Short mmCIF file of C-alpha atoms in Angstrom, two decimals:
data_model
loop_
_atom_site.label_atom_id
_atom_site.label_comp_id
_atom_site.label_asym_id
_atom_site.label_seq_id
_atom_site.Cartn_x
_atom_site.Cartn_y
_atom_site.Cartn_z
CA UNK A 1 112.99 95.07 115.79
CA UNK A 2 109.67 94.23 116.34
CA UNK A 3 108.27 90.58 116.11
CA UNK A 4 105.84 89.58 113.78
CA UNK A 5 102.94 87.53 115.70
CA UNK A 6 101.29 86.71 112.94
CA UNK A 7 101.73 83.52 111.25
CA UNK A 8 102.37 82.58 107.42
CA UNK A 9 99.46 80.66 106.50
CA UNK A 10 95.82 81.48 105.53
CA UNK A 11 94.68 81.91 109.17
CA UNK A 12 97.42 84.09 109.71
CA UNK A 13 96.50 86.25 107.57
CA UNK A 14 92.49 86.40 108.59
CA UNK A 15 93.70 87.01 112.14
CA UNK A 16 96.14 89.90 110.39
CA UNK A 17 93.17 91.40 108.43
CA UNK A 18 90.63 91.32 111.71
CA UNK A 19 92.93 92.29 114.00
CA UNK A 20 95.92 93.50 112.92
CA UNK A 21 95.96 97.97 113.74
CA UNK A 22 98.63 100.25 111.93
CA UNK A 23 100.55 102.18 115.05
CA UNK A 24 101.47 104.63 113.07
CA UNK A 25 99.20 107.91 112.14
CA UNK A 26 97.00 108.59 109.17
CA UNK A 27 98.66 112.27 108.63
CA UNK A 28 100.01 113.91 104.94
CA UNK A 29 103.31 113.07 105.96
CA UNK A 30 103.24 108.89 105.91
CA UNK A 31 100.33 108.92 103.33
CA UNK A 32 103.06 111.05 101.07
CA UNK A 33 105.52 108.35 101.86
CA UNK A 34 103.08 105.83 101.57
CA UNK A 35 102.64 107.17 97.85
CA UNK A 36 106.33 107.22 97.03
CA UNK A 37 107.16 103.80 98.12
CA UNK A 38 103.85 102.34 96.41
CA UNK A 39 104.99 104.32 93.43
CA UNK A 40 108.12 102.29 93.98
CA UNK A 41 106.99 98.60 94.93
CA UNK A 42 103.23 98.26 93.77
CA UNK A 43 102.22 100.12 90.79
CA UNK A 44 103.70 98.37 88.21
CA UNK A 45 101.30 95.11 89.03
CA UNK A 46 98.81 97.02 90.72
CA UNK A 47 98.07 100.07 89.17
CA UNK A 48 99.16 103.48 90.32
CA UNK A 49 95.25 104.18 90.79
CA UNK A 50 95.26 100.64 92.65
CA UNK A 51 92.79 99.03 89.42
CA UNK A 52 94.64 96.27 88.86
CA UNK A 53 95.99 97.94 85.66
CA UNK A 54 99.82 98.30 86.23
CA UNK A 55 102.47 98.15 83.43
CA UNK A 56 103.42 94.18 83.96
CA UNK A 57 99.62 93.46 83.81
CA UNK A 58 99.15 95.13 80.71
CA UNK A 59 102.21 93.73 79.16
CA UNK A 60 100.42 89.90 80.44
CA UNK A 61 103.83 89.55 82.80
CA UNK A 62 100.93 89.12 85.16
CA UNK A 63 97.81 88.29 84.81
CA UNK A 64 94.61 88.25 87.52
CA UNK A 65 95.56 91.27 89.60
CA UNK A 66 92.57 92.37 91.31
CA UNK A 67 91.43 96.05 91.80
CA UNK A 68 91.34 97.05 95.39
CA UNK A 69 87.80 97.88 94.99
CA UNK A 70 86.95 94.32 94.27
CA UNK A 71 88.77 93.01 97.59
CA UNK A 72 87.58 93.07 100.88
CA UNK A 73 91.37 93.95 102.43
CA UNK A 74 92.41 96.02 105.12
CA UNK A 75 95.33 97.54 106.40
CA UNK A 76 96.14 94.52 107.89
CA UNK A 77 96.09 92.66 105.82
CA UNK A 78 98.09 94.67 103.28
CA UNK A 79 100.47 94.36 105.94
CA UNK A 80 100.21 91.02 106.26
CA UNK A 81 100.90 90.16 102.51
CA UNK A 82 103.94 92.88 102.23
CA UNK A 83 105.29 90.81 104.85
CA UNK A 84 105.07 87.33 103.75
CA UNK A 85 103.39 87.68 100.48
CA UNK A 86 100.13 86.02 98.96
CA UNK A 87 99.80 83.84 95.61
CA UNK A 88 101.53 85.21 92.86
CA UNK A 89 103.01 87.89 94.79
CA UNK A 90 105.96 87.89 97.26
CA UNK A 91 106.82 88.88 99.98
CA UNK A 92 108.61 92.79 100.22
CA UNK A 93 109.64 92.53 103.74
CA UNK A 94 113.50 92.81 102.85
CA UNK A 95 112.85 95.53 100.91
CA UNK A 96 110.35 97.83 103.21
CA UNK A 97 110.28 98.23 107.14
CA UNK A 98 107.36 97.84 109.39
CA UNK A 99 106.98 101.71 109.38
CA UNK A 100 106.92 101.67 105.86
CA UNK A 101 104.63 98.47 104.97
CA UNK A 102 102.35 100.80 107.31
CA UNK A 103 102.74 103.62 105.35
CA UNK A 104 102.50 101.67 102.07
CA UNK A 105 99.28 99.75 103.83
CA UNK A 106 97.26 103.08 104.29
CA UNK A 107 97.89 104.63 101.11
CA UNK A 108 96.62 101.65 99.28
CA UNK A 109 93.45 101.89 101.49
CA UNK A 110 93.11 105.87 100.14
CA UNK A 111 93.32 103.97 97.21
CA UNK A 112 90.73 101.58 97.49
CA UNK A 113 88.47 104.64 99.13
CA UNK A 114 88.76 106.27 95.69
CA UNK A 115 87.73 102.99 93.94
CA UNK A 116 84.60 102.42 96.01
CA UNK A 117 83.11 105.82 95.59
#
């Protein structure tokens, strides 16, 4: 267990966004695991491409899920949201451990890069 020093506040989110950096390597193994976890926990809302068009969005169970292309996000901000949740998204801290949160964050950032090209 590693303590998480960023508070569950808007200020904590902003600080994590600017200062929180992934301790894991950005390699094929971590991206593949991130993709697998993203498919389980994230794609239903955020879509397989990160475009906000997941099945729950299409079925209007949740509305207004943003595309990663439209958000100024970092690995740190994604990790923070996975840890605590934000707006309609709840915390996933009980479902994914710290390393898995970083793997998901890295994969989500790779999706964002594809969307903004």
